[in-house]
mmCIF file of C-alpha atoms and ligand atoms in Angstrom:
data_model
loop_
_atom_site.group_PDB
_atom_site.id
_atom_site.type_symbol
_atom_site.label_atom_id
_atom_site.label_comp_id
_atom_site.label_asym_id
_atom_site.label_seq_id
_atom_site.Cartn_x
_atom_site.Cartn_y
_atom_site.Cartn_z
ATOM 1 C CA MET A 1 -24.352 22.386 9.631
ATOM 2 C CA GLU A 2 -21.608 21.993 7.084
ATOM 3 C CA LYS A 3 -18.287 20.527 8.138
ATOM 4 C CA ASN A 4 -14.972 19.966 6.421
ATOM 5 C CA ILE A 5 -12.508 17.130 6.496
ATOM 6 C CA GLU A 6 -8.900 17.987 5.733
ATOM 7 C CA ILE A 7 -6.253 15.441 4.969
ATOM 8 C CA ARG A 8 -2.526 15.876 5.265
ATOM 9 C CA TYR A 9 -0.124 14.142 2.957
ATOM 10 C CA GLN A 10 3.481 14.424 1.928
ATOM 11 C CA GLN A 11 4.664 14.463 -1.643
ATOM 12 C CA PHE A 12 8.132 13.334 -2.715
ATOM 13 C CA LYS A 13 9.465 14.030 -6.192
ATOM 14 C CA ASP A 14 12.795 12.281 -5.918
ATOM 15 C CA ARG A 15 13.779 9.003 -4.298
ATOM 16 C CA ASN A 16 16.620 10.778 -2.483
ATOM 17 C CA GLU A 17 14.028 12.641 -0.444
ATOM 18 C CA LEU A 18 13.115 9.298 1.100
ATOM 19 C CA SER A 19 14.874 7.774 4.115
ATOM 20 C CA GLU A 20 17.000 4.655 3.708
ATOM 21 C CA ILE A 21 14.254 2.308 4.891
ATOM 22 C CA GLU A 22 11.684 4.037 2.666
ATOM 23 C CA GLN A 23 13.975 3.598 -0.344
ATOM 24 C CA LYS A 24 14.439 -0.063 0.544
ATOM 25 C CA LEU A 25 10.669 -0.561 0.698
ATOM 26 C CA PHE A 26 10.302 1.182 -2.655
ATOM 27 C CA GLU A 27 12.895 -1.164 -4.174
ATOM 28 C CA GLU A 28 11.187 -4.246 -2.725
ATOM 29 C CA ALA A 29 7.777 -3.102 -3.978
ATOM 30 C CA LYS A 30 9.223 -2.512 -7.451
ATOM 31 C CA LYS A 31 10.856 -5.944 -7.427
ATOM 32 C CA ALA A 32 7.591 -7.581 -6.367
ATOM 33 C CA ARG A 33 5.688 -5.667 -9.059
ATOM 34 C CA LYS A 34 7.742 -7.380 -11.742
ATOM 35 C CA ASN A 35 6.333 -10.753 -10.651
ATOM 36 C CA ALA A 36 2.691 -9.643 -10.727
ATOM 37 C CA TYR A 37 0.356 -12.125 -12.340
ATOM 38 C CA ALA A 38 -1.814 -9.707 -14.300
ATOM 39 C CA PRO A 39 -2.344 -11.138 -17.804
ATOM 40 C CA TYR A 40 -5.842 -9.623 -18.092
ATOM 41 C CA SER A 41 -5.376 -6.009 -17.051
ATOM 42 C CA GLU A 42 -1.618 -5.882 -17.705
ATOM 43 C CA PHE A 43 -1.575 -3.479 -14.785
ATOM 44 C CA TYR A 44 1.281 -4.461 -12.490
ATOM 45 C CA VAL A 45 1.233 -3.566 -8.801
ATOM 46 C CA GLY A 46 3.788 -4.370 -6.098
ATOM 47 C CA CYS A 47 3.519 -3.911 -2.364
ATOM 48 C CA ALA A 48 6.116 -4.064 0.426
ATOM 49 C CA VAL A 49 5.309 -4.228 4.129
ATOM 50 C CA LEU A 50 7.668 -3.285 6.952
ATOM 51 C CA LEU A 51 7.132 -5.036 10.293
ATOM 52 C CA GLU A 52 8.130 -3.759 13.722
ATOM 53 C CA ASN A 53 11.105 -6.150 13.770
ATOM 54 C CA GLU A 54 12.392 -4.504 10.561
ATOM 55 C CA GLU A 55 11.516 -7.488 8.381
ATOM 56 C CA ILE A 56 10.117 -6.659 4.931
ATOM 57 C CA PHE A 57 7.652 -8.804 3.006
ATOM 58 C CA SER A 58 6.296 -8.146 -0.436
ATOM 59 C CA GLY A 59 3.630 -9.281 -2.863
ATOM 60 C CA ASN A 60 1.816 -8.342 -6.028
ATOM 61 C CA ASN A 61 -1.572 -8.551 -7.715
ATOM 62 C CA GLN A 62 -2.818 -12.019 -8.678
ATOM 63 C CA GLU A 63 -5.488 -12.117 -11.359
ATOM 64 C CA ASN A 64 -7.847 -14.846 -12.475
ATOM 65 C CA ALA A 65 -9.744 -15.764 -15.644
ATOM 66 C CA ALA A 66 -12.826 -15.446 -13.440
ATOM 67 C CA PHE A 67 -12.014 -11.758 -12.890
ATOM 68 C CA PRO A 68 -13.439 -11.200 -9.359
ATOM 69 C CA SER A 69 -11.421 -14.149 -8.050
ATOM 70 C CA GLY A 70 -8.187 -12.181 -8.444
ATOM 71 C CA LEU A 71 -6.675 -10.069 -5.674
ATOM 72 C CA CYS A 72 -4.830 -6.748 -5.386
ATOM 73 C CA ALA A 73 -1.166 -6.545 -4.427
ATOM 74 C CA GLU A 74 -1.956 -4.941 -1.072
ATOM 75 C CA ARG A 75 -4.309 -7.665 0.121
ATOM 76 C CA THR A 76 -2.167 -10.482 -1.289
ATOM 77 C CA THR A 77 0.721 -9.139 0.790
ATOM 78 C CA LEU A 78 -1.189 -8.164 3.921
ATOM 79 C CA PHE A 79 -3.122 -11.411 4.199
ATOM 80 C CA TRP A 80 0.112 -13.394 3.913
ATOM 81 C CA VAL A 81 1.747 -11.221 6.580
ATOM 82 C CA GLY A 82 -1.364 -11.489 8.772
ATOM 83 C CA ALA A 83 -1.399 -15.259 8.352
ATOM 84 C CA ASN A 84 2.278 -15.736 9.198
ATOM 85 C CA PHE A 85 3.044 -12.944 11.676
ATOM 86 C CA PRO A 86 -0.263 -12.322 13.451
ATOM 87 C CA ASP A 87 1.425 -10.691 16.449
ATOM 88 C CA LYS A 88 3.882 -8.418 14.663
ATOM 89 C CA LYS A 89 2.903 -4.818 14.151
ATOM 90 C CA ILE A 90 2.976 -3.368 10.656
ATOM 91 C CA LYS A 91 4.865 -0.066 10.480
ATOM 92 C CA LYS A 92 4.747 0.872 6.801
ATOM 93 C CA ILE A 93 3.135 -0.203 3.539
ATOM 94 C CA PHE A 94 4.640 0.837 0.206
ATOM 95 C CA ILE A 95 2.690 0.438 -3.045
ATOM 96 C CA VAL A 96 3.953 0.946 -6.569
ATOM 97 C CA GLY A 97 1.956 0.328 -9.716
ATOM 98 C CA GLY A 98 1.423 1.079 -13.351
ATOM 99 C CA PRO A 99 0.732 -0.554 -16.696
ATOM 100 C CA LYS A 100 3.110 -3.396 -17.580
ATOM 101 C CA GLU A 101 4.535 -1.392 -20.482
ATOM 102 C CA SER A 102 5.227 2.355 -20.516
ATOM 103 C CA ALA A 103 4.326 2.866 -16.869
ATOM 104 C CA GLU A 104 6.434 6.015 -16.755
ATOM 105 C CA ASN A 105 3.633 8.501 -17.371
ATOM 106 C CA ASN A 106 1.297 7.118 -14.748
ATOM 107 C CA PRO A 107 0.483 8.998 -11.533
ATOM 108 C CA PRO A 108 1.145 7.328 -8.137
ATOM 109 C CA ILE A 109 -1.272 4.424 -7.656
ATOM 110 C CA PRO A 110 -3.463 4.738 -4.537
ATOM 111 C CA PRO A 111 -4.993 1.616 -2.919
ATOM 112 C CA CYS A 112 -8.502 0.677 -4.067
ATOM 113 C CA GLY A 113 -11.461 0.930 -1.686
ATOM 114 C CA ALA A 114 -11.430 -2.728 -0.664
ATOM 115 C CA CYS A 115 -7.708 -2.543 0.132
ATOM 116 C CA ARG A 116 -8.244 0.625 2.196
ATOM 117 C CA GLN A 117 -10.846 -1.240 4.223
ATOM 118 C CA SER A 118 -8.474 -4.196 4.721
ATOM 119 C CA ILE A 119 -5.613 -1.946 5.811
ATOM 120 C CA ILE A 120 -7.918 -0.234 8.329
ATOM 121 C CA GLU A 121 -8.650 -3.650 9.821
ATOM 122 C CA TYR A 122 -4.940 -4.149 10.583
ATOM 123 C CA GLU A 123 -4.584 -0.642 12.004
ATOM 124 C CA THR A 124 -7.515 -1.281 14.308
ATOM 125 C CA LYS A 125 -6.168 -4.719 15.278
ATOM 126 C CA GLN A 126 -2.716 -3.399 16.230
ATOM 127 C CA ASN A 127 -4.015 -0.115 17.635
ATOM 128 C CA GLU A 128 -1.248 1.786 15.902
ATOM 129 C CA ASN A 129 -1.126 3.724 12.660
ATOM 130 C CA ILE A 130 0.456 2.294 9.553
ATOM 131 C CA GLU A 131 2.307 4.777 7.367
ATOM 132 C CA LEU A 132 1.231 4.339 3.773
ATOM 133 C CA TYR A 133 3.156 5.260 0.637
ATOM 134 C CA PHE A 134 2.009 5.000 -2.932
ATOM 135 C CA ALA A 135 4.169 5.645 -5.946
ATOM 136 C CA ASN A 136 4.661 5.460 -9.664
ATOM 137 C CA LEU A 137 7.805 4.248 -11.418
ATOM 138 C CA ASN A 138 9.096 7.810 -11.828
ATOM 139 C CA ASP A 139 9.825 8.199 -8.120
ATOM 140 C CA ASP A 140 6.728 10.305 -7.446
ATOM 141 C CA VAL A 141 5.639 9.229 -3.989
ATOM 142 C CA ILE A 142 2.726 10.223 -1.776
ATOM 143 C CA LYS A 143 2.734 9.444 1.930
ATOM 144 C CA VAL A 144 -0.096 9.507 4.457
ATOM 145 C CA SER A 145 0.425 8.763 8.138
ATOM 146 C CA SER A 146 -2.651 6.552 8.341
ATOM 147 C CA ILE A 147 -4.964 4.827 5.880
ATOM 148 C CA LYS A 148 -7.784 6.600 7.716
ATOM 149 C CA ASP A 149 -6.761 9.738 5.846
ATOM 150 C CA LEU A 150 -7.847 7.984 2.651
ATOM 151 C CA LEU A 151 -11.095 6.617 4.053
ATOM 152 C CA PRO A 152 -13.001 9.127 6.166
ATOM 153 C CA PHE A 153 -16.057 7.698 7.939
ATOM 154 C CA TYR A 154 -14.496 4.260 7.811
ATOM 155 C CA PHE A 155 -16.272 1.264 9.260
ATOM 156 C CA ASP A 156 -14.454 -0.901 11.769
ATOM 157 C CA ALA A 157 -14.997 -3.342 14.643
ATOM 158 C CA THR A 158 -15.925 -0.567 17.061
ATOM 159 C CA PHE A 159 -19.355 -0.350 15.370
ATOM 160 C CA LEU A 160 -20.173 -4.024 15.895
HETATM 161 N N1 LIG B 1 -4.710 -3.381 -8.279
HETATM 162 C C1 LIG B 1 -3.923 -3.582 -7.196
HETATM 163 O O1 LIG B 1 -3.213 -4.587 -7.096
HETATM 164 N N2 LIG B 1 -3.931 -2.637 -6.231
HETATM 165 C C2 LIG B 1 -4.651 -1.491 -6.271
HETATM 166 O O2 LIG B 1 -4.698 -0.763 -5.307
HETATM 167 C C3 LIG B 1 -5.380 -1.128 -7.498
HETATM 168 C C4 LIG B 1 -5.594 -2.236 -8.456
HETATM 169 C C5 LIG B 1 -4.722 -4.411 -9.312
HETATM 170 C C6 LIG B 1 -5.991 -5.213 -9.397
HETATM 171 C C7 LIG B 1 -5.954 -5.700 -10.825
HETATM 172 O O3 LIG B 1 -5.168 -6.880 -10.888
HETATM 173 C C8 LIG B 1 -5.227 -4.588 -11.556
HETATM 174 O O4 LIG B 1 -4.548 -3.835 -10.587
HETATM 175 C C9 LIG B 1 -6.149 -3.680 -12.364
HETATM 176 O O5 LIG B 1 -7.161 -3.178 -11.587
#
């Protein structure tokens, strides 16, 4: 039997299509991106996380001369949030990325597989969806209402 999986997503082409809080997250992610430590790939990624108490925290990718020791912007940010606010629910995650120079022609940057898996862990932990946005520097934004849309047949604690 053949089956289909459909995913729903929203596409924004202008920052004015975003709500005030979404625009704020975009700004914070862009600000964080500027501080990325990415001397090897020169690919700069920023991430901003909105908590249930309206606080926003941000981070960026941190690379290493021993390449696999580096970490993506999403996990740098989420692990810090998880370490410091273990009981606060995460409402939204906003990611923006692109090459250090001339990032303008890049498409929106989706989270890598390992980051998708990490985000699923937090969704499962808090038992509530996290809205996820990913963007380029040209204000092209894609939104999904759950990371599960980007990782069908995900593995989580319910299998253990
Ligand atoms: N990167 C992220 O920070 N997030 C992603 O979702 C994709 C990739 C980083 C990792 C590495 O520092 C650089 O971008 C190039 O892969």
